[in-house]
Coordinates of C-alpha atoms and ligand atoms in Angstrom, one line a residue:
M1 CA 40.6 23.9 35.5
S2 CA 37.3 22.3 34.7
T3 CA 34.6 24.2 32.8
A4 CA 31.0 23.5 33.4
P5 CA 29.3 22.0 30.4
P6 CA 27.0 24.4 28.5
R7 CA 23.6 24.2 30.2
R8 CA 21.2 26.2 28.0
W9 CA 20.4 24.9 24.5
D10 CA 18.2 26.2 21.8
I11 CA 17.3 23.8 19.0
F12 CA 15.7 25.3 15.8
C13 CA 13.8 23.0 13.6
R14 CA 12.2 23.8 10.3
V15 CA 10.0 20.9 9.1
I16 CA 11.0 20.3 5.5
D17 CA 8.5 17.4 5.1
N18 CA 7.4 14.3 6.9
Y19 CA 8.5 13.6 10.5
G20 CA 12.3 13.1 10.4
D21 CA 13.5 16.6 11.0
I22 CA 11.3 17.1 14.0
G23 CA 11.6 13.5 15.0
V24 CA 15.3 13.8 15.5
S25 CA 15.1 17.3 17.0
W26 CA 12.5 16.3 19.5
R27 CA 14.4 13.1 20.5
L28 CA 17.6 15.1 20.9
A29 CA 15.8 17.8 22.9
R30 CA 14.3 15.3 25.3
Q31 CA 17.5 13.5 25.8
L32 CA 19.6 16.6 26.5
A33 CA 17.0 17.7 29.1
H34 CA 16.5 14.3 30.8
E35 CA 20.0 12.9 30.7
H36 CA 22.3 16.0 30.7
G37 CA 20.3 18.3 32.9
A38 CA 20.1 20.9 30.1
A39 CA 17.6 23.7 29.9
V40 CA 16.3 23.1 26.3
R41 CA 14.1 25.3 24.1
L42 CA 12.8 23.7 20.9
W43 CA 11.7 26.2 18.3
V44 CA 9.6 24.5 15.6
D45 CA 7.8 26.0 12.6
Q46 CA 5.1 23.3 12.4
L47 CA 3.6 22.4 15.8
P48 CA 1.0 20.0 14.3
V49 CA 3.8 17.8 13.0
L50 CA 5.4 17.7 16.4
R51 CA 1.9 16.9 17.8
A52 CA 1.7 13.8 15.7
L53 CA 4.8 12.5 17.5
C54 CA 3.8 13.8 20.9
P55 CA 0.0 14.2 21.4
E56 CA 0.6 16.4 24.5
V57 CA 1.7 19.3 22.3
D58 CA -0.9 22.1 22.1
V59 CA -0.7 23.5 18.6
N60 CA -2.1 26.8 19.7
A61 CA 0.2 27.5 22.7
A62 CA 2.8 30.3 22.3
V63 CA 5.0 28.7 24.9
Q64 CA 4.6 25.3 26.6
S65 CA 6.6 22.8 28.6
V66 CA 6.4 19.3 27.2
Q67 CA 8.3 16.4 28.8
G68 CA 10.8 18.7 30.2
V69 CA 11.4 20.7 27.1
R70 CA 10.2 24.3 26.4
V71 CA 8.5 24.2 23.0
L72 CA 8.1 27.5 21.1
P73 CA 7.0 28.5 17.6
Y74 CA 9.8 29.3 15.2
A75 CA 8.7 32.3 13.1
E76 CA 10.6 34.7 10.9
G77 CA 10.3 38.2 12.2
A78 CA 9.3 37.2 15.7
D79 CA 11.1 38.6 18.8
Y80 CA 13.5 36.2 20.4
P81 CA 14.8 36.1 24.0
P82 CA 18.6 36.2 24.7
P83 CA 20.2 33.2 23.0
A84 CA 21.3 30.0 24.8
D85 CA 24.9 28.7 25.3
V86 CA 24.5 26.3 22.4
V87 CA 22.3 26.8 19.4
I88 CA 21.5 23.8 17.2
D89 CA 20.5 24.6 13.6
A90 CA 18.8 21.2 12.8
F91 CA 19.6 19.9 9.4
G92 CA 20.9 23.4 8.3
G93 CA 17.3 24.7 8.1
G94 CA 18.8 28.1 9.2
L95 CA 18.2 30.4 12.2
P96 CA 15.9 33.4 12.2
P97 CA 17.9 36.6 11.4
A98 CA 16.6 38.4 14.5
Y99 CA 18.0 35.6 16.6
I100 CA 21.3 35.6 14.8
A101 CA 21.6 39.4 15.5
Q102 CA 21.1 38.6 19.2
M103 CA 23.8 36.0 19.1
A104 CA 26.2 38.4 17.4
A105 CA 25.4 41.1 20.1
S106 CA 26.0 38.7 23.0
A107 CA 29.0 39.4 25.2
V108 CA 29.8 35.6 25.3
K109 CA 29.1 34.3 21.9
P110 CA 27.0 31.1 21.8
L111 CA 28.2 28.1 19.9
W112 CA 26.3 27.5 16.7
I113 CA 26.1 23.9 15.6
V114 CA 24.7 22.8 12.3
L115 CA 23.4 19.3 12.9
E116 CA 23.7 17.5 9.6
Y117 CA 21.9 14.4 8.2
L118 CA 23.1 10.9 9.0
S119 CA 25.3 9.4 6.5
A120 CA 27.7 6.4 6.3
E121 CA 29.7 8.0 3.5
S122 CA 33.5 8.1 4.1
W123 CA 33.8 11.9 3.6
V124 CA 31.8 12.4 6.8
R125 CA 34.9 11.6 8.8
E126 CA 36.8 14.5 7.2
H127 CA 34.0 17.0 7.7
H128 CA 32.6 16.1 11.1
G129 CA 33.2 18.8 13.7
L130 CA 34.8 21.2 11.3
P131 CA 34.6 24.9 12.1
S132 CA 32.9 27.2 9.6
P133 CA 32.4 30.7 11.1
H134 CA 29.2 32.4 10.0
P135 CA 30.3 34.6 7.0
Q136 CA 28.2 37.7 7.9
T137 CA 28.8 37.8 11.7
G138 CA 31.9 35.7 12.3
L139 CA 30.0 33.7 14.9
P140 CA 31.7 30.4 15.8
R141 CA 29.8 27.7 13.9
Y142 CA 30.6 24.0 13.5
F143 CA 29.3 21.1 11.4
Y144 CA 28.2 18.0 13.3
F145 CA 27.5 14.8 11.5
P146 CA 25.6 11.8 13.0
G147 CA 27.0 8.6 11.6
V148 CA 27.6 4.9 12.1
A149 CA 31.4 4.8 11.7
P150 CA 34.3 6.0 13.9
G151 CA 35.0 9.7 13.3
S152 CA 31.3 10.6 13.2
G153 CA 29.0 11.8 16.0
G154 CA 27.2 8.4 16.3
V155 CA 23.4 8.1 16.5
L156 CA 20.8 9.0 19.1
R157 CA 20.2 6.4 21.9
E158 CA 18.5 7.1 25.2
A159 CA 20.4 5.7 28.2
D160 CA 17.7 3.2 29.0
L161 CA 16.8 2.2 25.4
L162 CA 18.7 -1.1 25.3
A163 CA 17.6 -2.2 28.7
R164 CA 14.0 -1.6 27.7
R165 CA 14.5 -3.3 24.4
D166 CA 16.3 -6.3 25.9
A167 CA 13.6 -6.8 28.6
F168 CA 10.9 -6.8 25.9
C169 CA 12.8 -9.2 23.6
A170 CA 14.0 -11.5 26.4
T171 CA 10.4 -12.2 27.5
E172 CA 9.6 -12.6 23.8
D173 CA 12.3 -15.3 23.4
A174 CA 11.2 -17.0 26.6
G175 CA 7.6 -17.1 25.3
A176 CA 6.3 -14.9 28.0
G177 CA 6.6 -11.9 25.8
V178 CA 3.7 -13.2 23.8
N179 CA 1.6 -11.4 26.5
D180 CA 3.4 -8.1 25.6
R181 CA 2.8 -8.6 22.0
R182 CA -0.8 -9.7 22.5
A183 CA -1.4 -6.7 24.7
W184 CA 0.2 -4.5 21.9
W185 CA -2.3 -5.8 19.4
A186 CA -5.2 -5.8 21.8
A187 CA -4.6 -2.1 22.6
R188 CA -5.1 -1.5 18.9
G189 CA -8.2 -3.6 18.6
F190 CA -6.6 -6.7 17.0
D191 CA -6.2 -10.4 18.0
D192 CA -2.7 -11.7 18.6
V193 CA -0.9 -12.7 15.4
P194 CA -0.8 -16.5 14.6
A195 CA 2.1 -18.2 16.3
D196 CA 3.7 -19.3 12.9
A197 CA 3.3 -15.9 11.3
I198 CA 6.1 -13.5 10.4
T199 CA 5.2 -10.0 11.5
L200 CA 6.3 -6.9 9.6
S201 CA 6.1 -3.3 10.5
L202 CA 5.8 -1.4 7.2
F203 CA 6.8 2.3 7.3
A204 CA 7.9 3.5 3.9
Y205 CA 7.2 6.2 1.3
P206 CA 4.2 5.6 -0.9
H207 CA 6.3 5.0 -4.0
A208 CA 7.9 1.9 -2.5
P209 CA 7.2 -1.3 -4.5
W210 CA 4.7 -2.6 -2.0
R211 CA 2.7 -4.4 -4.7
E212 CA 5.7 -6.6 -5.4
L213 CA 6.2 -7.2 -1.7
F214 CA 2.6 -8.0 -1.1
S215 CA 2.5 -10.4 -4.0
A216 CA 5.6 -12.2 -2.8
C217 CA 4.1 -12.5 0.7
E218 CA 0.7 -13.7 -0.6
Q219 CA 2.4 -16.6 -2.4
G220 CA 5.0 -17.2 0.3
A221 CA 5.4 -20.4 2.4
S222 CA 4.7 -18.7 5.8
P223 CA 1.8 -16.5 6.8
V224 CA 2.8 -12.9 7.1
V225 CA 1.1 -10.1 9.1
A226 CA 2.0 -6.6 8.0
A227 CA 1.3 -3.7 10.4
I228 CA 0.9 -0.6 8.4
P229 CA 0.8 2.7 10.3
E230 CA -1.8 5.2 9.0
G231 CA -0.3 7.8 6.8
P232 CA 0.5 8.3 3.1
L233 CA 1.5 4.7 2.4
A234 CA -1.6 3.3 4.1
A235 CA -3.7 5.8 2.1
A236 CA -2.0 4.8 -1.2
I237 CA -2.6 1.1 -0.5
R238 CA -6.2 1.6 0.5
E239 CA -6.9 3.6 -2.6
A240 CA -5.1 1.3 -5.1
C241 CA -6.6 -1.8 -3.6
R242 CA -10.0 -0.2 -3.0
L243 CA -10.0 -1.2 0.7
G244 CA -12.2 1.7 1.9
Q245 CA -11.6 2.1 5.7
S246 CA -11.0 -1.6 6.4
R247 CA -8.6 -2.1 9.2
R248 CA -7.8 -5.8 8.4
V249 CA -7.5 -7.5 5.0
Q250 CA -6.5 -11.1 4.2
T251 CA -5.1 -11.9 0.8
G252 CA -3.5 -15.2 0.2
N253 CA -0.9 -15.8 2.9
L254 CA -0.7 -12.1 3.7
E255 CA -2.8 -10.2 6.3
L256 CA -2.7 -6.5 6.3
R257 CA -3.4 -4.7 9.6
F258 CA -3.8 -0.9 9.5
V259 CA -2.6 0.5 12.8
P260 CA -2.7 4.0 14.2
F261 CA 0.3 6.2 13.8
V262 CA 1.6 5.9 17.4
P263 CA 3.3 8.5 19.5
Q264 CA 7.1 8.5 19.1
L265 CA 7.6 7.1 22.6
D266 CA 5.6 4.0 21.6
Y267 CA 7.1 3.5 18.2
D268 CA 10.0 1.3 19.5
T269 CA 7.5 -1.2 20.8
L270 CA 6.1 -1.7 17.3
L271 CA 9.6 -2.5 16.1
W272 CA 10.3 -4.8 19.0
A273 CA 7.1 -6.7 18.5
S274 CA 7.8 -7.2 14.8
D275 CA 10.1 -9.8 13.1
I276 CA 11.1 -7.5 10.3
N277 CA 11.0 -3.7 10.2
F278 CA 10.6 -1.6 7.1
V279 CA 11.7 1.9 8.0
R280 CA 12.6 5.1 6.2
G281 CA 14.2 8.5 6.4
E282 CA 16.5 8.9 9.4
D283 CA 15.0 8.4 12.8
S284 CA 13.0 5.2 12.3
F285 CA 16.1 3.9 10.4
V286 CA 18.2 4.4 13.5
R287 CA 15.5 2.9 15.8
A288 CA 15.4 -0.3 13.7
Q289 CA 19.2 -0.7 14.1
W290 CA 18.8 -0.6 17.9
A291 CA 15.7 -2.9 17.7
G292 CA 18.0 -5.6 16.4
Q293 CA 15.5 -7.4 14.1
P294 CA 16.2 -7.7 10.3
F295 CA 15.2 -4.4 8.7
V296 CA 14.8 -2.8 5.3
W297 CA 15.6 0.9 4.7
H298 CA 13.5 3.0 2.4
I299 CA 15.8 5.9 1.9
Y300 CA 14.6 9.5 1.4
S301 CA 14.9 10.3 -2.3
Q302 CA 17.3 13.1 -3.4
A303 CA 18.0 14.8 -6.7
E304 CA 20.3 13.1 -9.1
A305 CA 20.0 9.8 -7.2
A306 CA 22.3 11.1 -4.5
H307 CA 20.4 8.9 -2.1
E308 CA 21.7 5.8 -3.9
V309 CA 25.3 6.6 -3.0
K310 CA 24.2 7.1 0.6
L311 CA 22.3 3.8 0.5
R312 CA 25.2 1.8 -0.9
A313 CA 27.6 3.5 1.6
F314 CA 25.5 2.2 4.5
L315 CA 25.2 -1.2 2.9
D316 CA 29.0 -1.4 2.6
V317 CA 29.5 -0.7 6.3
F318 CA 26.6 -2.7 7.5
G319 CA 27.6 -5.7 5.3
E320 CA 30.8 -6.0 7.4
V321 CA 28.9 -7.5 10.3
L322 CA 27.1 -10.1 8.1
P323 CA 28.3 -13.3 6.5
A324 CA 29.1 -12.5 2.8
D325 CA 26.1 -14.4 1.5
S326 CA 23.7 -12.6 3.9
A327 CA 25.2 -9.3 3.1
R328 CA 24.5 -9.9 -0.6
V329 CA 20.9 -11.0 0.1
V330 CA 20.3 -7.9 2.3
R331 CA 21.8 -5.6 -0.4
N332 CA 19.6 -7.2 -3.1
L333 CA 16.4 -6.7 -1.2
W334 CA 17.3 -3.1 -0.1
L335 CA 18.2 -2.1 -3.7
A336 CA 14.9 -3.7 -5.0
W337 CA 12.9 -1.9 -2.3
N338 CA 14.5 1.4 -3.3
G339 CA 13.8 0.9 -7.0
V340 CA 17.5 1.0 -7.9
A341 CA 18.0 0.2 -11.5
A342 CA 19.4 -3.3 -12.2
A343 CA 18.4 -4.5 -8.7
P344 CA 17.3 -8.1 -8.7
P345 CA 13.5 -8.6 -8.7
L346 CA 11.9 -8.3 -5.3
A347 CA 10.0 -11.6 -5.9
S348 CA 13.3 -13.5 -5.7
A349 CA 15.1 -11.2 -3.2
W350 CA 12.3 -11.5 -0.5
P351 CA 12.4 -15.3 0.1
E352 CA 16.2 -15.1 0.3
F353 CA 15.9 -12.3 2.8
L354 CA 13.5 -14.4 4.9
A355 CA 15.8 -17.4 4.8
C356 CA 18.8 -15.5 6.4
R357 CA 16.9 -13.8 9.2
Q358 CA 18.9 -15.6 11.9
A359 CA 22.2 -14.5 10.4
Q360 CA 20.9 -11.0 10.2
R361 CA 19.9 -11.0 13.9
Q362 CA 23.4 -12.2 14.8
G363 CA 25.0 -9.6 12.7
L364 CA 22.8 -7.0 14.3
R365 CA 24.2 -7.9 17.7
L366 CA 27.7 -7.1 16.4
W367 CA 26.3 -3.9 14.8
R368 CA 25.0 -2.8 18.1
E369 CA 28.4 -3.3 19.7
K370 CA 29.9 -1.2 16.9
L371 CA 27.4 1.6 17.4
L372 CA 27.9 1.5 21.2
E373 CA 31.6 2.1 20.7
L374 CA 30.8 5.4 19.1
G375 CA 28.9 6.8 22.1
D376 CA 25.5 8.3 21.6
L377 CA 24.9 11.5 19.6
A378 CA 23.4 13.6 22.4
G379 CA 26.3 12.7 24.8
N380 CA 28.9 13.2 22.0
L381 CA 27.5 16.6 21.1
Q382 CA 27.5 17.6 24.7
H383 CA 31.1 16.6 25.1
F384 CA 32.1 18.3 21.9
C385 CA 30.4 21.6 23.0
S386 CA 31.9 21.4 26.5
G387 CA 35.4 21.0 24.9
L388 CA 34.8 24.1 22.7
V389 CA 33.6 26.1 25.7
A390 CA 36.6 25.1 27.7
K391 CA 39.0 26.3 24.9
K392 CA 37.3 29.8 24.8
Ligands
TRH401 O1 9.3 10.9 8.2 P1 10.6 10.6 7.6 O2 10.5 10.2 6.2 O3 11.5 11.8 7.8 C1 12.5 12.4 7.0 C2 12.0 13.7 6.4 O4 11.4 13.4 5.2 C3 13.2 14.6 6.2 O5 12.8 15.7 5.4 C4 14.3 13.8 5.5 O6 15.3 14.6 5.4 C5 14.6 12.7 6.5 O7 13.5 11.8 6.6 C6 15.8 11.9 6.0 O8 11.3 9.4 8.4 P2 12.0 9.3 9.8 O9 13.2 10.1 9.9 O10 12.1 7.9 10.1 O11 10.9 10.0 10.8 C7 9.7 9.4 11.2 C8 9.4 9.7 12.7 O12 8.1 9.3 13.0 C9 10.4 8.9 13.6 O13 10.7 9.7 14.7 C10 9.5 7.8 14.1 C11 8.1 8.4 14.1 N1 7.0 7.6 14.1 C12 6.1 7.6 15.2 O14 6.3 8.3 16.1 N2 5.0 6.8 15.1 C13 4.7 6.0 14.1 O15 3.6 5.3 14.1 C14 5.6 5.9 13.0 C15 5.3 5.0 11.9 C16 6.7 6.7 13.0

């Protein structure tokens, strides 16, 4: 007997800070709606943050449909409609008590999924998919871990992502993509980048050692163009270097270009148009992996340096697709960029990183195959929930 997959999904997202919590929730919501025919409601406590990723969002609307998803405000003490079949508690931010009460009162109990943070740590395999009934109500609740290794939930990937990425990059390789790149820059009011320049996209937290990076680029052998999206890092650079509102600054062999923070749907094209991507948090980190260009992860800092364990765990797994020497070089630069004690100086790590870009690109092709074998997070989640519903 086949059971229909759960169709109605509620995703609850509390924005802790920045864009990652809502960035992942929004991407998941869209994908469930577009690719799995799900009726998705996304409850979010900070609509202006979602609006930065999706300018169609009306921050004053009580209910709205955006790109096939119902978007509603998540507020404590509000009245909630009957629950959906599956309820996602994004990053364990919690569900409103009034909503939990409705879940508990439902004749058919909804599935409660705590969607955790992405991690490459080995313990994820043992915890992924484990049941953990809600202590007060006994509601069925499960922990679901995104990941990059077998035994995890995989990472988000829209069905058409790689075809779009490959089309963009194939024309780049053939030289015709210069037009795409030129158009990308023209749309943001800039000339095309010089043909011999290395282009960086630079998305990181403001405490990143950008001064060291800039100084290495200024003195480097090749011209470098750094695209810096507006935000706290751009503001910190402007202030420290007294750049005012300049959009373009040349210093030695480095050109800084301050670009607007683009809607999430356009962010991939910035990655595809860049030779090296500096990314952070969770969602941009995953997008850089799919983009296939050498990348540098600025991990979100946690208490007691827990993030360093997470960083090293990823480097261990990722290093398996790289030649040993390139794996060492990538590790050195990532540790330096993350300010890890005893990391080699960025000034020496950077030129070595540049020198092994080709090996990194090759490794990233293998990495892509490995990620593809895991399936994608939305599809895996859907499959997982269908299995649980069928067992009921
Ligand atoms: O913003 P982040 O640092 O997010 C987080 C949060 O801090 C969260 O609390 C933390 O737990 C988590 O990281 C690990 O980084 P992230 O995850 O990469 O999210 C950024 C989003 O912004 C991502 O969806 C891409 C998007 N983006 C745009 O849409 N346009 C842009 O121009 C840029 C630079 C990013």
